[in-house]
Tab-separated table of C-alpha atoms in Angstrom:
chain	number	residue	atom	x	y	z
A	1	UNK	CA	0.000	0.000	0.000
A	2	UNK	CA	1.445	3.384	-0.991
A	3	UNK	CA	1.505	6.327	1.401
A	4	UNK	CA	0.218	9.765	0.398
A	5	UNK	CA	3.040	12.115	1.402
A	6	UNK	CA	1.405	15.218	-0.122
A	7	UNK	CA	1.475	18.109	2.311
A	8	UNK	CA	-1.948	19.545	3.216
A	9	UNK	CA	-2.843	22.779	1.449
A	10	UNK	CA	-2.858	25.788	3.764
A	11	UNK	CA	-5.914	28.027	3.900
A	12	UNK	CA	-5.486	31.573	2.614
A	13	UNK	CA	-5.369	32.850	6.210
A	14	UNK	CA	-2.729	30.318	7.292
A	15	UNK	CA	-0.645	30.962	4.189
A	16	UNK	CA	-0.865	34.710	4.823
A	17	UNK	CA	0.259	34.121	8.407
A	18	UNK	CA	3.264	32.088	7.219
A	19	UNK	CA	4.337	34.716	4.718
A	20	UNK	CA	3.767	37.713	6.996
A	21	UNK	CA	5.859	36.135	9.750
A	22	UNK	CA	8.742	35.732	7.283
A	23	UNK	CA	8.305	39.351	6.135
A	24	UNK	CA	8.251	40.539	9.722
A	25	UNK	CA	11.593	38.860	10.317
A	26	UNK	CA	13.125	40.463	7.222
A	27	UNK	CA	11.567	43.964	7.186
A	28	UNK	CA	13.342	45.002	3.989
A	29	UNK	CA	10.080	46.521	2.654
A	30	UNK	CA	9.275	48.512	5.796
A	31	UNK	CA	8.839	51.830	3.982
A	32	UNK	CA	6.814	50.583	1.011
A	33	UNK	CA	3.250	51.102	2.308
A	34	UNK	CA	1.136	51.035	5.465
A	35	UNK	CA	1.228	47.228	5.680
A	36	UNK	CA	4.884	46.828	6.601
A	37	UNK	CA	5.189	49.301	9.478
A	38	UNK	CA	1.879	47.983	10.843
A	39	UNK	CA	3.122	44.395	10.935
A	40	UNK	CA	6.051	45.337	13.182
A	41	UNK	CA	3.765	45.792	16.186
A	42	UNK	CA	3.647	42.059	16.884
A	43	UNK	CA	5.444	38.820	16.217
A	44	UNK	CA	2.352	36.579	16.146
A	45	UNK	CA	-0.685	37.364	13.991
A	46	UNK	CA	-4.298	36.512	14.789
A	47	UNK	CA	-6.859	36.269	11.989
A	48	UNK	CA	-8.088	39.784	12.759
A	49	UNK	CA	-4.544	41.152	12.426
A	50	UNK	CA	-4.199	39.565	8.990
A	51	UNK	CA	-7.601	40.909	7.906
A	52	UNK	CA	-6.456	44.398	8.886
A	53	UNK	CA	-3.136	44.084	7.058
A	54	UNK	CA	-4.894	42.720	3.967
A	55	UNK	CA	-7.218	45.725	3.800
A	56	UNK	CA	-4.318	48.122	4.295
A	57	UNK	CA	-2.678	46.557	1.227
A	58	UNK	CA	-3.442	48.393	-2.040
A	59	UNK	CA	-1.869	45.682	-4.219
A	60	UNK	CA	0.839	47.995	-5.578
A	61	UNK	CA	3.103	44.899	-5.879
A	62	UNK	CA	6.311	46.773	-5.121
A	63	UNK	CA	7.159	44.390	-2.291
A	64	UNK	CA	7.011	41.384	-4.611
A	65	UNK	CA	9.633	42.759	-7.013
A	66	UNK	CA	11.857	43.880	-4.131
A	67	UNK	CA	11.670	40.545	-2.298
A	68	UNK	CA	14.541	38.051	-2.311
A	69	UNK	CA	12.259	35.234	-1.102
A	70	UNK	CA	9.869	34.931	-4.034
A	71	UNK	CA	9.910	31.798	-6.211
A	72	UNK	CA	12.120	29.953	-6.968
A	73	UNK	CA	13.220	30.452	-3.350
A	74	UNK	CA	11.791	27.785	-1.065
A	75	UNK	CA	9.875	30.406	0.943
A	76	UNK	CA	7.901	31.223	-2.248
A	77	UNK	CA	6.584	34.531	-0.935
A	78	UNK	CA	3.850	36.327	-2.853
A	79	UNK	CA	2.513	38.913	-0.423
A	80	UNK	CA	0.352	40.805	-2.978
A	81	UNK	CA	-1.517	37.625	-3.944
A	82	UNK	CA	-1.988	36.143	-0.479
A	83	UNK	CA	-3.180	39.448	1.012
A	84	UNK	CA	-5.524	39.886	-1.965
A	85	UNK	CA	-7.080	36.492	-1.155
A	86	UNK	CA	-7.505	37.372	2.528
A	87	UNK	CA	-8.879	40.791	1.607
A	88	UNK	CA	-11.479	39.446	-0.821
A	89	UNK	CA	-12.388	36.722	1.664
A	90	UNK	CA	-13.056	39.397	4.294
A	91	UNK	CA	-15.418	41.251	1.957
A	92	UNK	CA	-17.276	38.044	1.109
A	93	UNK	CA	-17.335	36.674	4.652
A	94	UNK	CA	-18.621	39.882	6.225
A	95	UNK	CA	-21.181	40.599	3.472
A	96	UNK	CA	-24.882	39.896	3.846
A	97	UNK	CA	-25.792	37.563	2.181
A	98	UNK	CA	-22.392	35.938	1.663
A	99	UNK	CA	-23.548	33.797	-1.248
A	100	UNK	CA	-24.383	36.842	-3.360
A	101	UNK	CA	-20.949	38.353	-2.728
A	102	UNK	CA	-19.207	35.121	-3.755
A	103	UNK	CA	-21.403	34.837	-6.846
A	104	UNK	CA	-20.532	38.351	-7.977
A	105	UNK	CA	-16.814	37.887	-7.422
A	106	UNK	CA	-16.729	34.754	-9.581
A	107	UNK	CA	-19.326	35.673	-12.253
A	108	UNK	CA	-19.336	39.461	-12.099
A	109	UNK	CA	-19.397	40.322	-15.802
A	110	UNK	CA	-22.290	37.966	-16.568
A	111	UNK	CA	-24.180	39.074	-13.454
A	112	UNK	CA	-23.834	42.784	-14.232
A	113	UNK	CA	-24.768	42.291	-17.890
A	114	UNK	CA	-27.874	40.275	-17.055
A	115	UNK	CA	-29.073	42.700	-14.383
A	116	UNK	CA	-28.547	45.731	-16.629
A	117	UNK	CA	-30.571	44.097	-19.428
A	118	UNK	CA	-33.409	43.141	-17.074
A	119	UNK	CA	-33.581	46.517	-15.351
A	120	UNK	CA	-33.251	48.436	-18.633
A	121	UNK	CA	-36.288	46.557	-19.908
A	122	UNK	CA	-38.074	47.406	-16.636
A	123	UNK	CA	-37.354	51.132	-16.935
A	124	UNK	CA	-38.213	51.098	-20.648
A	125	UNK	CA	-41.569	49.545	-19.766
A	126	UNK	CA	-42.202	52.243	-17.162
A	127	UNK	CA	-41.533	54.986	-19.702
A	128	UNK	CA	-44.587	53.761	-21.584
A	129	UNK	CA	-46.602	55.281	-18.725
A	130	UNK	CA	-45.323	58.759	-19.360
A	131	UNK	CA	-46.409	61.513	-16.965
A	132	UNK	CA	-48.725	64.184	-18.319
A	133	UNK	CA	-46.281	66.952	-17.395
A	134	UNK	CA	-42.523	67.235	-17.059
A	135	UNK	CA	-39.477	68.212	-19.079
A	136	UNK	CA	-36.198	66.490	-19.827
A	137	UNK	CA	-35.939	63.113	-18.086
A	138	UNK	CA	-39.165	63.816	-16.231
A	139	UNK	CA	-41.030	63.726	-19.524
A	140	UNK	CA	-40.305	59.973	-19.477
A	141	UNK	CA	-40.338	59.166	-15.773
A	142	UNK	CA	-42.009	61.226	-13.081
A	143	UNK	CA	-39.719	62.649	-10.388
A	144	UNK	CA	-41.637	60.909	-7.595
A	145	UNK	CA	-41.291	57.575	-9.407
A	146	UNK	CA	-37.518	57.946	-9.609
A	147	UNK	CA	-37.321	58.883	-5.935
A	148	UNK	CA	-39.499	55.936	-4.892
A	149	UNK	CA	-37.326	53.501	-6.864
A	150	UNK	CA	-33.818	54.815	-6.189
A	151	UNK	CA	-33.880	55.935	-2.553
A	152	UNK	CA	-34.416	52.384	-1.185
A	153	UNK	CA	-31.954	51.004	-3.768
A	154	UNK	CA	-29.311	53.389	-2.412
A	155	UNK	CA	-30.051	53.416	1.330
A	156	UNK	CA	-30.560	49.685	1.917
A	157	UNK	CA	-27.183	48.602	0.404
A	158	UNK	CA	-25.479	51.297	2.496
A	159	UNK	CA	-27.129	49.811	5.590
A	160	UNK	CA	-25.736	46.375	4.666
A	161	UNK	CA	-22.278	47.889	4.201
A	162	UNK	CA	-22.563	49.553	7.623
A	163	UNK	CA	-23.275	46.160	9.206
A	164	UNK	CA	-20.267	44.663	7.419
A	165	UNK	CA	-18.036	47.483	8.640
A	166	UNK	CA	-19.277	46.995	12.202
A	167	UNK	CA	-18.254	43.332	12.024
A	168	UNK	CA	-14.938	44.291	10.422
A	169	UNK	CA	-14.197	46.751	13.223
A	170	UNK	CA	-14.845	44.095	15.833
A	171	UNK	CA	-12.727	41.517	14.007
A	172	UNK	CA	-9.662	43.735	13.670
A	173	UNK	CA	-9.942	45.125	17.202
A	174	UNK	CA	-10.597	48.707	16.157
A	175	UNK	CA	-10.575	51.126	19.070
A	176	UNK	CA	-12.238	54.402	19.830
A	177	UNK	CA	-12.407	56.655	16.780
A	178	UNK	CA	-11.173	60.209	17.105
A	179	UNK	CA	-11.507	63.027	14.596
A	180	UNK	CA	-7.737	63.031	14.053
A	181	UNK	CA	-7.885	59.356	13.014
A	182	UNK	CA	-10.614	60.068	10.469
A	183	UNK	CA	-8.807	63.111	9.052
A	184	UNK	CA	-5.578	61.129	8.742
A	185	UNK	CA	-7.367	58.297	6.918
A	186	UNK	CA	-9.183	60.633	4.530
A	187	UNK	CA	-5.946	62.481	3.829
A	188	UNK	CA	-4.187	59.239	2.940
A	189	UNK	CA	-7.101	58.131	0.742
A	190	UNK	CA	-7.363	61.509	-0.991
A	191	UNK	CA	-3.670	61.414	-1.956
A	192	UNK	CA	-3.718	57.674	-2.699
A	193	UNK	CA	-0.606	57.576	-0.553
A	194	UNK	CA	-0.411	53.779	-0.549
A	195	UNK	CA	-0.195	53.695	-4.343
A	196	UNK	CA	3.021	55.712	-4.315
A	197	UNK	CA	5.218	52.717	-3.479
A	198	UNK	CA	6.529	54.479	-0.369
A	199	UNK	CA	9.110	56.365	-2.453
A	200	UNK	CA	6.791	58.475	-4.597
A	201	UNK	CA	7.586	56.716	-7.880
A	202	UNK	CA	4.352	54.718	-8.026
A	203	UNK	CA	3.317	51.077	-8.325
A	204	UNK	CA	4.765	48.039	-10.044
A	205	UNK	CA	1.242	46.965	-10.975
A	206	UNK	CA	1.476	46.782	-14.762
A	207	UNK	CA	5.199	47.189	-15.494
A	208	UNK	CA	6.774	44.483	-13.379
A	209	UNK	CA	9.970	45.790	-11.809
A	210	UNK	CA	9.463	49.271	-13.299
A	211	UNK	CA	7.588	51.985	-11.383
A	212	UNK	CA	4.536	53.789	-12.733
A	213	UNK	CA	2.052	56.321	-11.348
A	214	UNK	CA	-0.609	55.392	-13.890
A	215	UNK	CA	-2.660	53.274	-11.481
A	216	UNK	CA	-2.636	56.053	-8.917
A	217	UNK	CA	-3.712	58.640	-11.512
A	218	UNK	CA	-6.509	56.458	-12.910
A	219	UNK	CA	-7.765	55.700	-9.397
A	220	UNK	CA	-7.830	59.414	-8.619
A	221	UNK	CA	-9.678	60.175	-11.851
A	222	UNK	CA	-12.266	57.553	-10.949
A	223	UNK	CA	-12.634	58.576	-7.311
A	224	UNK	CA	-12.823	62.323	-7.844
A	225	UNK	CA	-14.990	61.893	-10.943
A	226	UNK	CA	-17.422	59.775	-8.929
A	227	UNK	CA	-17.474	62.354	-6.123
A	228	UNK	CA	-18.146	65.155	-8.627
A	229	UNK	CA	-21.045	63.185	-10.111
A	230	UNK	CA	-22.415	62.511	-6.633
A	231	UNK	CA	-22.105	66.242	-5.835
A	232	UNK	CA	-23.895	67.004	-9.102
A	233	UNK	CA	-26.834	64.799	-8.109
A	234	UNK	CA	-26.866	66.269	-4.590
A	235	UNK	CA	-26.856	69.841	-5.905
A	236	UNK	CA	-29.709	69.032	-8.278
A	237	UNK	CA	-31.678	67.563	-5.375
A	238	UNK	CA	-31.173	70.705	-3.286
A	239	UNK	CA	-32.111	72.953	-6.195
A	240	UNK	CA	-35.266	70.905	-6.772
A	241	UNK	CA	-36.533	70.796	-3.203
A	242	UNK	CA	-35.195	74.045	-1.728
A	243	UNK	CA	-35.093	76.454	-4.669
A	244	UNK	CA	-37.943	74.902	-6.655
A	245	UNK	CA	-35.691	74.764	-9.731
A	246	UNK	CA	-36.519	71.557	-11.574
A	247	UNK	CA	-34.459	69.723	-14.180
A	248	UNK	CA	-33.372	69.899	-16.954
A	249	UNK	CA	-30.561	72.282	-16.041
A	250	UNK	CA	-28.503	74.401	-18.476
A	251	UNK	CA	-24.813	73.794	-19.103
A	252	UNK	CA	-23.668	76.598	-16.793
A	253	UNK	CA	-25.713	75.339	-13.836
A	254	UNK	CA	-24.068	73.662	-10.852
A	255	UNK	CA	-25.314	70.122	-11.635
A	256	UNK	CA	-23.843	70.291	-15.150
A	257	UNK	CA	-20.618	72.036	-14.103
A	258	UNK	CA	-20.010	69.216	-11.632
A	259	UNK	CA	-21.504	66.297	-13.547
A	260	UNK	CA	-19.960	66.712	-17.003
A	261	UNK	CA	-16.311	66.933	-15.846
A	262	UNK	CA	-17.031	64.187	-13.301
A	263	UNK	CA	-18.428	61.913	-15.988
A	264	UNK	CA	-15.461	62.512	-18.281
A	265	UNK	CA	-13.062	61.748	-15.420
A	266	UNK	CA	-14.910	58.513	-14.634
A	267	UNK	CA	-14.798	57.377	-18.258
A	268	UNK	CA	-11.057	58.085	-18.436
A	269	UNK	CA	-10.496	56.369	-15.090
A	270	UNK	CA	-12.497	53.287	-16.076
A	271	UNK	CA	-10.706	52.984	-19.425
A	272	UNK	CA	-7.325	53.339	-17.754
A	273	UNK	CA	-8.025	50.901	-14.921
A	274	UNK	CA	-9.431	48.332	-17.332
A	275	UNK	CA	-6.369	48.676	-19.555
A	276	UNK	CA	-3.989	48.269	-16.607
A	277	UNK	CA	-5.906	45.228	-15.397
A	278	UNK	CA	-5.440	43.556	-18.774
A	279	UNK	CA	-1.694	44.227	-18.623
A	280	UNK	CA	-1.137	43.220	-14.986
A	281	UNK	CA	0.050	39.778	-13.887
A	282	UNK	CA	-3.020	37.938	-12.496
A	283	UNK	CA	-0.754	35.730	-10.366
A	284	UNK	CA	-0.028	38.730	-8.112
A	285	UNK	CA	-3.664	39.254	-7.172
A	286	UNK	CA	-6.773	37.262	-6.338
A	287	UNK	CA	-7.116	35.613	-9.748
A	288	UNK	CA	-10.439	33.976	-8.938
A	289	UNK	CA	-12.183	37.369	-8.660
A	290	UNK	CA	-10.711	38.919	-11.828
A	291	UNK	CA	-14.124	38.829	-13.509
A	292	UNK	CA	-15.856	40.567	-10.612
A	293	UNK	CA	-13.224	43.286	-10.477
A	294	UNK	CA	-13.383	43.904	-14.233
A	295	UNK	CA	-17.197	43.940	-14.085
A	296	UNK	CA	-17.058	46.688	-11.457
A	297	UNK	CA	-14.733	48.819	-13.593
A	298	UNK	CA	-16.898	48.331	-16.684
A	299	UNK	CA	-20.057	49.150	-14.715
A	300	UNK	CA	-18.617	52.436	-13.443
A	301	UNK	CA	-17.573	53.317	-16.979
A	302	UNK	CA	-21.033	52.457	-18.323
A	303	UNK	CA	-22.753	54.645	-15.719
A	304	UNK	CA	-20.589	57.618	-16.671
A	305	UNK	CA	-20.705	57.039	-20.430
A	306	UNK	CA	-24.497	56.669	-20.602
A	307	UNK	CA	-24.909	59.715	-18.363
A	308	UNK	CA	-22.805	61.827	-20.721
A	309	UNK	CA	-24.627	60.299	-23.684
A	310	UNK	CA	-27.963	61.447	-22.304
A	311	UNK	CA	-26.747	65.006	-22.290
A	312	UNK	CA	-25.619	64.718	-25.916
A	313	UNK	CA	-28.903	63.234	-27.190
A	314	UNK	CA	-31.190	65.656	-25.341
A	315	UNK	CA	-34.186	66.499	-27.495
A	316	UNK	CA	-33.888	63.438	-29.740
A	317	UNK	CA	-35.665	60.099	-29.873
A	318	UNK	CA	-32.655	58.389	-28.296
A	319	UNK	CA	-33.402	59.821	-24.853
A	320	UNK	CA	-35.970	57.160	-23.898
A	321	UNK	CA	-33.909	54.008	-24.559
A	322	UNK	CA	-30.630	55.546	-23.368
A	323	UNK	CA	-32.315	56.760	-20.179
A	324	UNK	CA	-33.512	53.206	-19.492
A	325	UNK	CA	-29.957	51.847	-19.928
A	326	UNK	CA	-28.450	54.593	-17.759
A	327	UNK	CA	-30.946	54.120	-14.947
A	328	UNK	CA	-30.440	50.354	-15.097
A	329	UNK	CA	-26.654	50.749	-14.818
A	330	UNK	CA	-27.002	53.125	-11.866
A	331	UNK	CA	-29.479	50.796	-10.168
A	332	UNK	CA	-27.159	47.796	-10.602
A	333	UNK	CA	-24.249	49.838	-9.203
A	334	UNK	CA	-26.318	50.710	-6.121
A	335	UNK	CA	-27.778	47.246	-5.555
A	336	UNK	CA	-24.407	45.508	-5.869
A	337	UNK	CA	-22.482	47.940	-3.645
A	338	UNK	CA	-22.217	45.501	-0.703
A	339	UNK	CA	-21.073	42.644	-2.972
A	340	UNK	CA	-18.918	44.260	-5.669
A	341	UNK	CA	-15.491	45.849	-5.384
A	342	UNK	CA	-17.301	49.084	-4.553
A	343	UNK	CA	-17.067	47.897	-0.961
A	344	UNK	CA	-13.255	47.982	-1.070
A	345	UNK	CA	-13.292	51.751	-0.611
A	346	UNK	CA	-15.278	51.444	2.623
A	347	UNK	CA	-13.090	48.629	3.990
A	348	UNK	CA	-9.819	50.315	3.074
A	349	UNK	CA	-10.953	53.566	4.657
A	350	UNK	CA	-11.950	51.663	7.820
A	351	UNK	CA	-8.526	49.984	7.819
A	352	UNK	CA	-6.790	53.362	7.546
A	353	UNK	CA	-8.905	54.778	10.401
A	354	UNK	CA	-8.119	51.740	12.562
A	355	UNK	CA	-4.413	52.037	11.737
A	356	UNK	CA	-4.384	55.731	12.646
A	357	UNK	CA	-5.755	54.829	16.077
A	358	UNK	CA	-2.997	52.315	16.865
A	359	UNK	CA	0.315	53.121	18.595
A	360	UNK	CA	3.256	54.043	16.408
A	361	UNK	CA	5.066	50.955	15.091
A	362	UNK	CA	8.488	50.050	16.431
A	363	UNK	CA	11.415	51.290	14.369
A	364	UNK	CA	13.025	48.851	11.941
A	365	UNK	CA	15.158	46.136	13.442
A	366	UNK	CA	13.806	46.498	17.009
């Protein structure tokens, strides 16, 4: 009878623990990003510690190309990939319901495409019941109808994300939050500090051992474009309810001055991030969720592109069908927030807040 001498496969958490303990003994990459100084606080790592480190990681991949213990060395370190697995697992495990999060991560493109088609048909059907009055978009869908549909679709996913963040905070041992912690975290996020590689030259995401700031720039275009579009919608809401100024708004109005540049920035950001993702080495990330991540990028681009398209086709017969597609894309973005990579912004911000509240790490070599 033959004996099976195959070693048991480690779980993602156990493999992350093995690799982090080796990194903590070496500390060559201490200045690369927030992960490495944070790991110096302890010599043993609980699951919550690894979850926190994984969400501090921005997958810039600089540590991999600087490491002397990657394959073919027997240690076979791949910190970007193992932390990506732990990070994605934390999003899925803390989501409600978990099954939907796992489904999106593995079949994201198909899931987004199907939902957009279904909801576009739904909104197109509603436009058949046109209101008797209204201009612009409201000539196709009444304002109250849009509010009744989109407010729950926006608020309820945010509530689910809040529950996930509460569980995350408990798991990582987050302490009392002070204003200084929040300001520090927002400052780091606003500058995309952890995509600078610790030396200001950028990531190794798409160029291997060469540095590039492209990923940082495209992330900033996406983030600030999204915030401008959100501000555009918020300003239009205030103008509608407080000033009694109903849409459509002219080009030199606040909603357009915020929304048009924001939409263009989102389109550029989505195109750039999608391009970089196609160039990057999938072995240095969570390869199993590549489809979900690409679906999220494409969905953000579709929301922005259809929104800009609506402005261009105003007054033509294309408004009705394009409006249905745009509203469907926005609805899918909202509904999938707790399950798509949209949630990574919330988790990473929580990780930065938690990190800001912890004592300063020990200096290298201590």
